[in-house]
Structure formats: structure tokens, C-alpha cells
Coordinates of N, CA and C and ligand atoms in Angstrom, one line a residue:
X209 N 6.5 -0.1 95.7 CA 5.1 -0.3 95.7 C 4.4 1.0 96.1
X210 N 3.6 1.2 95.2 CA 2.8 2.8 95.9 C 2.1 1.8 96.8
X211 N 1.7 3.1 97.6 CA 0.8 2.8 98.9 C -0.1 3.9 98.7
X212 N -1.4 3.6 99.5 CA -2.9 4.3 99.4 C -2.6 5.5 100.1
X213 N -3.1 6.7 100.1 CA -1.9 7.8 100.7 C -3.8 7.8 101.6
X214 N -3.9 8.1 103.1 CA -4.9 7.9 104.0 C -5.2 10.1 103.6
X215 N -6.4 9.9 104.3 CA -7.0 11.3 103.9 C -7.6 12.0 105.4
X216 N -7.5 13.6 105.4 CA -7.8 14.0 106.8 C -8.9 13.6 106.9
X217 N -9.3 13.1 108.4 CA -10.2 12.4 109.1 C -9.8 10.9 109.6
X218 N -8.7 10.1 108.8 CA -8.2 8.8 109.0 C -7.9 9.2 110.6
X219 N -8.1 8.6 111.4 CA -7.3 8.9 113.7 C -5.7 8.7 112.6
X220 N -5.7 7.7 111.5 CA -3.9 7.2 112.3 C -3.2 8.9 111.9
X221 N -3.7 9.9 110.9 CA -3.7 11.1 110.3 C -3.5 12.2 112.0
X222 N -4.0 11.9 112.7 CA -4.8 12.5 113.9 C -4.3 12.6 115.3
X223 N -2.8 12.2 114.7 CA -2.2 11.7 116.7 C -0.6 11.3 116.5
X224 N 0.0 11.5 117.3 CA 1.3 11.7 117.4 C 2.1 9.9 117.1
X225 N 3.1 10.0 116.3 CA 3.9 9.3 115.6 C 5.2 8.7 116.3
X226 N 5.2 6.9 116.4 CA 6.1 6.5 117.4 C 7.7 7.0 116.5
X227 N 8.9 6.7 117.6 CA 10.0 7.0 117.0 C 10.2 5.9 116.3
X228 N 11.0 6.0 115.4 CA 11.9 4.5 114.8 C 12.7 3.8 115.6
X229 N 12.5 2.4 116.0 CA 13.7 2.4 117.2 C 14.6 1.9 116.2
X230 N 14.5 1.0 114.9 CA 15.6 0.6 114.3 C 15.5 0.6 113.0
X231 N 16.7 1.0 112.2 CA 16.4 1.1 110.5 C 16.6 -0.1 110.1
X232 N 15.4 -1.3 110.0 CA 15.4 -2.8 109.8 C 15.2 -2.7 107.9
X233 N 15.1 -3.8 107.5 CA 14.8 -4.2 106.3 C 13.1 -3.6 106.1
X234 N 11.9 -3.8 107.0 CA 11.1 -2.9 107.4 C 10.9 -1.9 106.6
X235 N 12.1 -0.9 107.4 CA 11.7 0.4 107.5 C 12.1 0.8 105.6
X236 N 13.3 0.2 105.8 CA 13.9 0.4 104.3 C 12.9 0.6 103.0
X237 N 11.9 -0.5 103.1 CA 10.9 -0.8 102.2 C 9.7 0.3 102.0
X238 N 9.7 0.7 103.6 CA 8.6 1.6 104.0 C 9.3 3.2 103.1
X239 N 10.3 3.2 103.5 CA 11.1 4.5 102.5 C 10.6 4.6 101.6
X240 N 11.4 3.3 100.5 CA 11.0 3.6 99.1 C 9.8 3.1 98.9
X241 N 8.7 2.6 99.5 CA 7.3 2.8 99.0 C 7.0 4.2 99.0
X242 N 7.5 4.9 100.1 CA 6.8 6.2 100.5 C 7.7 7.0 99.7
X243 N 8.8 7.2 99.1 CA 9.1 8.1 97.5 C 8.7 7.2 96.6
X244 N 8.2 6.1 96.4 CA 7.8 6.0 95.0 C 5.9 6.6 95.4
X245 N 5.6 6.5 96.2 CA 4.4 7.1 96.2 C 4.4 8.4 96.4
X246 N 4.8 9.2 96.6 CA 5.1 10.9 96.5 C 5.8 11.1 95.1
X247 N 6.4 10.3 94.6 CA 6.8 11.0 93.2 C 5.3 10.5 91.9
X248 N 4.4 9.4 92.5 CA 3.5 9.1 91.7 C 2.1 9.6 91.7
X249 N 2.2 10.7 93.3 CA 1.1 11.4 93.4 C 0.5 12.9 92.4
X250 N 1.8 13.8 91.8 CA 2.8 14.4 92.8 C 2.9 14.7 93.5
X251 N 4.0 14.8 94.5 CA 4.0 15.6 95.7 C 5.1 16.0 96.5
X252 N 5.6 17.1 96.9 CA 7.0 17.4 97.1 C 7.6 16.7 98.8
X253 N 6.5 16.0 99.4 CA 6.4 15.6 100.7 C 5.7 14.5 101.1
X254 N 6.2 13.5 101.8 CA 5.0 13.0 102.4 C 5.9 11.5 104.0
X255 N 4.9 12.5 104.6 CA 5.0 11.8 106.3 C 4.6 9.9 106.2
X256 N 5.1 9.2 107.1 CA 4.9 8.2 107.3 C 3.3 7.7 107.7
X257 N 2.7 8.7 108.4 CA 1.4 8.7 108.9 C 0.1 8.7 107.5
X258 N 0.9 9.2 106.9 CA 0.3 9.5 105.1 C -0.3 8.5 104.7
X259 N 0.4 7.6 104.8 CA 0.2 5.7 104.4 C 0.1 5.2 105.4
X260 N -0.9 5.4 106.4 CA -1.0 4.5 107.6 C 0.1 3.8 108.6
X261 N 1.3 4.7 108.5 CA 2.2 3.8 109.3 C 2.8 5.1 110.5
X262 N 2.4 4.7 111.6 CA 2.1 5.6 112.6 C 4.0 5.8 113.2
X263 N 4.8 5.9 112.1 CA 6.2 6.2 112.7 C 6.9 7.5 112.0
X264 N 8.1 7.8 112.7 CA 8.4 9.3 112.7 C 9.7 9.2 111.9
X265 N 9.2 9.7 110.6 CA 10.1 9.2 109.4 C 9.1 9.8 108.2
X266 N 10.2 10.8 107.2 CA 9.5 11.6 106.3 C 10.2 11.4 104.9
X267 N 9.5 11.7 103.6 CA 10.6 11.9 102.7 C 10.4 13.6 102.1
X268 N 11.0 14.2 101.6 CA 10.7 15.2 100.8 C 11.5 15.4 99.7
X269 N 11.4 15.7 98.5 CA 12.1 16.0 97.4 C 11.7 17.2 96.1
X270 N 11.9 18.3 96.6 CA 11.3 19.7 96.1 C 11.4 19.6 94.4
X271 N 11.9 18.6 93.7 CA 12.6 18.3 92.2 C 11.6 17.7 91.5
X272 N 10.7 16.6 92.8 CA 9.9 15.6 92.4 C 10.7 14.7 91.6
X273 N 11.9 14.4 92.1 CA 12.5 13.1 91.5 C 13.5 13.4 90.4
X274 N 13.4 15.1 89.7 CA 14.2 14.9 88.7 C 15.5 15.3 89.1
X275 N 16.1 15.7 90.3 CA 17.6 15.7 90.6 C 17.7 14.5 91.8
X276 N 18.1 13.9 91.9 CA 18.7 12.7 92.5 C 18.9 13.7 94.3
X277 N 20.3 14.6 94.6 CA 20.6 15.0 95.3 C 19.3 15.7 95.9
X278 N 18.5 16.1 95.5 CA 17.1 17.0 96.6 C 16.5 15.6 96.8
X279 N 16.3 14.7 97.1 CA 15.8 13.9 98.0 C 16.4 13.6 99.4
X280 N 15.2 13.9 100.3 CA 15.5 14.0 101.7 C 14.9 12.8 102.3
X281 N 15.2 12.3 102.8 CA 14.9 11.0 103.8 C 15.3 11.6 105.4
X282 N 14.5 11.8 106.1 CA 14.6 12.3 107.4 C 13.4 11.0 107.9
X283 N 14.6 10.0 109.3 CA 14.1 9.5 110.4 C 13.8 10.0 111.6
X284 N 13.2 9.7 112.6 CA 13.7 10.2 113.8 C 13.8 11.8 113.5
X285 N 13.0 12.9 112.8 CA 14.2 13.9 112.8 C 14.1 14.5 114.0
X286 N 14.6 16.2 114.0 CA 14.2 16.4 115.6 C 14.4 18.1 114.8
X287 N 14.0 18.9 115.0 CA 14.3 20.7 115.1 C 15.4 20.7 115.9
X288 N 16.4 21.6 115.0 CA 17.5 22.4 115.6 C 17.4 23.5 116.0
X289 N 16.9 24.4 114.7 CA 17.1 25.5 114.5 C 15.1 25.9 113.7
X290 N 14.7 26.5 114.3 CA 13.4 27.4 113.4 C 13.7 29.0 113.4
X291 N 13.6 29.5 112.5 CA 13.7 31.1 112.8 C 13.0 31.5 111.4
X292 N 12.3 32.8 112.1 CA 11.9 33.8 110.8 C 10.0 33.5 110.8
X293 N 9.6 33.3 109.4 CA 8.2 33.7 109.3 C 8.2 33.9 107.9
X294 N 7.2 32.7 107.7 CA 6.4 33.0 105.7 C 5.5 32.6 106.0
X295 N 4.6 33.2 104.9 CA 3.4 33.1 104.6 C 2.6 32.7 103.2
X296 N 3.0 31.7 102.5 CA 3.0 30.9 101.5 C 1.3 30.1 101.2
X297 N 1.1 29.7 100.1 CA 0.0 28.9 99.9 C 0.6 27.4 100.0
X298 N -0.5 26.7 100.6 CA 0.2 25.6 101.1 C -1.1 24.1 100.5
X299 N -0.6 23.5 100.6 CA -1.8 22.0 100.0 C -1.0 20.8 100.6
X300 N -1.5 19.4 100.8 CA -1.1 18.4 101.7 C -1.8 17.1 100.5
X301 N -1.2 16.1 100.5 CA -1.9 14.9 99.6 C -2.7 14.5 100.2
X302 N -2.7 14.7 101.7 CA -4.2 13.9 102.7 C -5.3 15.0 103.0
X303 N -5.3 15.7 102.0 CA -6.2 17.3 101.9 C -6.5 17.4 100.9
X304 N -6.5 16.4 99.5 CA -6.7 17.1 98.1 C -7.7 18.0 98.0
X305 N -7.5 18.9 97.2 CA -8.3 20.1 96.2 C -8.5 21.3 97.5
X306 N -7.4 21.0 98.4 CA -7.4 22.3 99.1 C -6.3 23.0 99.7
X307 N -6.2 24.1 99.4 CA -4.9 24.7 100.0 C -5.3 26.0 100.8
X308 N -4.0 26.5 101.1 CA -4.9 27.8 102.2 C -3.5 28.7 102.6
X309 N -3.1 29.7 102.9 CA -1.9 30.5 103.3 C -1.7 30.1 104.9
X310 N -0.7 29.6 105.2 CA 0.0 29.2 106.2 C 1.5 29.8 106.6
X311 N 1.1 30.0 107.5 CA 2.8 30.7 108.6 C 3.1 29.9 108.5
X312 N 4.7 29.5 108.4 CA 5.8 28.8 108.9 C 7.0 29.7 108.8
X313 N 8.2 28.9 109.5 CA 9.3 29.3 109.5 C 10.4 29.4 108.3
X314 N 10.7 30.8 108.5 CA 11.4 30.8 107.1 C 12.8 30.3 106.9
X315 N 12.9 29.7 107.6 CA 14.7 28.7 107.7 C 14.2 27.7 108.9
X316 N 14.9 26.6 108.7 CA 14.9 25.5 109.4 C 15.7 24.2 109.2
X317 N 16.5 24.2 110.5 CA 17.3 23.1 110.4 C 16.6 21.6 111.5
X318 N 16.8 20.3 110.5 CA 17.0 19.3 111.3 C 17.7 18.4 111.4
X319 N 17.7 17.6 112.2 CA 18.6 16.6 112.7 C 17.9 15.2 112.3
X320 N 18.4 14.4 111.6 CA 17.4 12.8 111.8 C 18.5 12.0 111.0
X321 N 18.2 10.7 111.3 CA 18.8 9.5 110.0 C 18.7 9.6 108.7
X322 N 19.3 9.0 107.7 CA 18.8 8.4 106.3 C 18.6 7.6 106.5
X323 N 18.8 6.9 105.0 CA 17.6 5.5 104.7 C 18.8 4.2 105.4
X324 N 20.0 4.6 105.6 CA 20.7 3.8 106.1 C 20.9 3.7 107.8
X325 N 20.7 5.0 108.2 CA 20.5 4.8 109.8 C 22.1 5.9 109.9
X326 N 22.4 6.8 109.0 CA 23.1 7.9 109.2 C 23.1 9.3 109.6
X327 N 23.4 9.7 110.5 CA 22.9 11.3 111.1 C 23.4 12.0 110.1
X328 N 21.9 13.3 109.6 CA 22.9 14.4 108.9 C 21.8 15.0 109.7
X329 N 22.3 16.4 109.2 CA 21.7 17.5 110.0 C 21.7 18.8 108.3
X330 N 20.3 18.6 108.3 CA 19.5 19.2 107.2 C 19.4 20.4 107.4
X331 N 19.4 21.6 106.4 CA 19.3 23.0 106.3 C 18.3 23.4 105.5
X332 N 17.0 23.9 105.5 CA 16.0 24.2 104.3 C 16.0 25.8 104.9
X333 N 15.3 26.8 103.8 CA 15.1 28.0 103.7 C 13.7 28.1 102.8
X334 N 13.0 28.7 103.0 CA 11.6 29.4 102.1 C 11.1 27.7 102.0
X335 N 10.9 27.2 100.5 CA 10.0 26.5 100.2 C 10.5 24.6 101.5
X336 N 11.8 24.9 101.1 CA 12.0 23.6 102.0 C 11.8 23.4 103.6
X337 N 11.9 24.9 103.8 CA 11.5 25.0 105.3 C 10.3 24.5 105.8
X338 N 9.7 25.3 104.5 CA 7.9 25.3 105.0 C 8.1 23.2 104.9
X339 N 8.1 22.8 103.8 CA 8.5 21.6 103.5 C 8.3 20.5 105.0
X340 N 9.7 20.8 105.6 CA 10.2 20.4 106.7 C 9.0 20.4 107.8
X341 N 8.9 21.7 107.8 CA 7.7 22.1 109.1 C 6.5 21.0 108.6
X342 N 6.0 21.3 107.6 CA 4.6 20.6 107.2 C 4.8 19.0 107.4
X343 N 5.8 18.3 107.5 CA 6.2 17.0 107.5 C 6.2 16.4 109.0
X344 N 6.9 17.5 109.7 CA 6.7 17.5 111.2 C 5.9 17.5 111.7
X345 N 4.5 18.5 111.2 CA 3.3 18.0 111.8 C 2.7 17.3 111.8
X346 N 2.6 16.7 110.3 CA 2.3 15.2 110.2 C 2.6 14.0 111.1
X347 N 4.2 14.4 111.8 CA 4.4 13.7 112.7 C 4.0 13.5 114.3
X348 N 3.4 15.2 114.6 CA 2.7 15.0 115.6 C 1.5 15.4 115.7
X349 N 0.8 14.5 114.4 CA -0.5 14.3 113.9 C -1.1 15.7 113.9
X350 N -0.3 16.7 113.5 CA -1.0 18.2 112.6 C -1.2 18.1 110.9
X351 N -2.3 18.5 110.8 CA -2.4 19.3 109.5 C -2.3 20.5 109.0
X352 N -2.1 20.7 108.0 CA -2.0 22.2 107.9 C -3.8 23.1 108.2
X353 N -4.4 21.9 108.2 CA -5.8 22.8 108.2 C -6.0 22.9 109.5
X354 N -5.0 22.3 110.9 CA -5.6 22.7 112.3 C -4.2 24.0 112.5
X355 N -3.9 24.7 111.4 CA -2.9 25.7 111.5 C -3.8 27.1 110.8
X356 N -4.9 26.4 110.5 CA -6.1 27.8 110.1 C -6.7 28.5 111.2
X357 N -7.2 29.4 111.0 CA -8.5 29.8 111.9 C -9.4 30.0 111.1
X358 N -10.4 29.6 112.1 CA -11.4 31.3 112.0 C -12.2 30.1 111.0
X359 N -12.6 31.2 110.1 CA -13.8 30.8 108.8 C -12.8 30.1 107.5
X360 N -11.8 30.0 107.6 CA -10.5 29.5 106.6 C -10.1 28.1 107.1
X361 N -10.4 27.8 108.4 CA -10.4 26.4 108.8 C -11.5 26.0 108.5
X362 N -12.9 26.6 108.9 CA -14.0 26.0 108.6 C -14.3 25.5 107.1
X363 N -14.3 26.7 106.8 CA -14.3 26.1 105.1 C -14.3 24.7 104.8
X364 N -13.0 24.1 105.0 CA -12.3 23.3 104.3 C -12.8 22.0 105.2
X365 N -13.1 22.5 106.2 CA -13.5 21.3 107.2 C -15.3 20.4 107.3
X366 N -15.9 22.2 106.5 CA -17.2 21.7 106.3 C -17.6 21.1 104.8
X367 N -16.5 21.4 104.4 CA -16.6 21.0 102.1 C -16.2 19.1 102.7
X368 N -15.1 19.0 103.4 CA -14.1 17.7 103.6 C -15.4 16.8 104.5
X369 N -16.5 17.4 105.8 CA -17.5 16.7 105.6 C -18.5 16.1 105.0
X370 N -18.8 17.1 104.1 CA -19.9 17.3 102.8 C -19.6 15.8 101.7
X371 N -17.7 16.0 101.6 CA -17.5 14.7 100.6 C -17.6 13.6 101.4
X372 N -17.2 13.2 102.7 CA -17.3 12.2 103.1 C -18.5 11.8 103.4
X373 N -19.7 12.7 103.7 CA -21.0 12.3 103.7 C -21.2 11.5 102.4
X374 N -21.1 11.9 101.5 CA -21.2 11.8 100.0 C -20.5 10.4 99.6
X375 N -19.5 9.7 100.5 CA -18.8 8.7 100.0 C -17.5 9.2 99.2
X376 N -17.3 10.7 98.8 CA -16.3 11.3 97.7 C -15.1 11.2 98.4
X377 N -14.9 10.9 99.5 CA -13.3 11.4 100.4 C -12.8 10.0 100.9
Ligands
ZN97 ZN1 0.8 16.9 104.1

């Protein structure tokens, strides 16, 4: 089932994400709603907080579905390893029609469950890194737009009031 993907300004968007205490029949469902709704948006990522469900559980798939093996299901995950530094153009599905250059780490490992409640311990580099990171802060209710400064946060923040005045957001 796709699910409604929630948009910046939703609080559940806004605040830190409980753990999973157990991979129930639940959570299972919550998975594959949340890749069939990232592959129907498109979107190479999307956090549990995305679709209103305030738990700490991500999917990502850089293929968009067309290689089976690049789908990531990370529960619970946790940072191992961050190192390095990029500076990439970045966009979010709860931000549409805006993107902006954002630092992240240029390699990153984590640690979390799959869709079965099995530990792997994930390795991303450049695009999957940033990936990784951007999913994470979804988890502790960041956006890429509270990773702006200045007049480059504002921007986006004063256009994203303007639509919701408007009813548009
Ligand atoms: Zn996002």
C-alpha cells in the first residue's frame, strides 16, 4: 500500500524517532508500504517518520527498484563509521521542488536489522553515504533544510510558508 509521504512542517517530521523494540508482522507491512511508496514517488530514500510513523527504521535503494540487491532495509540502525566530507545537491520527498548543496560524509558505515530482524552492518560511499546520513536525520527528526544556513535555509523556509499559507503544501 502506498502511504501519504507527510511534508516539512508535519511535528511527527520534527522530533526524534522511537526504536523498534520488535520486528512484528506490524513492522513488516510498514517496510514494504514504505518501498512500495519510495519506488512510487520516485525516491532513492525514505525514513519511517516520512509516512507518519514516528520509528527508527529506513529503506533506501539507489536503483529505484531496478536491481533487487541495492535495496536497503535498515532497522534500529546505529553509525559505525563516518569519515570524510561531500558536498553534493541534495532534495528530500517531504521538501518537494527543493534541493540545496549539503555536507555529508563521504563513507559511512551502519549497523541495523532487516526486514527479518537480522544484523548486517552496511557500507555506503559518495551517493549512498550521503543516502544513509540523510535517512538518519529523518530519524532524529532533521531535515536537510535545518543542515542550511544563512539565506539558503531561509529561502526554502520562506517559499515552504508562502505554499502552506496558500493551502499548496
Ligand atoms: Zn528526506
Amino acid at each position: 500500500m502506498i502511504r501519504p509521504i507527510v511534508r516539512y512542517g508535519d511535528p511527527l517530521l520534527h522530533r526524534r524517532a522511537e526504536p523498534v523494540a520488535e520486528i512484528t508482522s506490524d513492522v513488516q507491512a510498514l517496510i514494504d508500504d514504505m518501498i512500495q511508496t519510495m519506488y512510487a514517488a520516485p525516491g532513492i530514500g525514505l525514513a519511517a517518520p516520512q509516512v507518519g510513523v514516528p520509528l527508527r527504521l529506513f529503506v533506501v535503494d539507489l536503483s529505484l527498484g531496478h536491481r533487487a540487491d541495492d535495496l536497503i532495509v535498515m532497522v534500529n540502525p546505529e553509525f559505525v563509521v563516518r569519515e570524510g566530507m561531500q558536498l553534493e545537491e541534495e532534495g528530500c520527498l517531504s521538501v518537494p521542488g527543493f534541493n540545496s548543496t549539503v555536507a555529508r560524509p563521504l563513507r559511512a558505515v551502519l549497523r541495523g536489522w532487516d526486514r527479518e530482524g537480522t544484523e548486517h552492518v552496511r557500507e555506503g560511499s559518495g551517493l549512498l553515504a550521503r543516502a544513509f546520513q540523510h535517512e538518519m536525520d529523518h530519524l532524529d527528526g532533521r531535515l536537510f533544510v535545518d543542515r542550511l544556513r544563512g539565506i539558503k535555509r531561509d529561502h526554502i523556509v520562506r517559499k515552504v510558508q508562502k505554499l502552506r499559507r496558500t493551502g499548496r503544501w
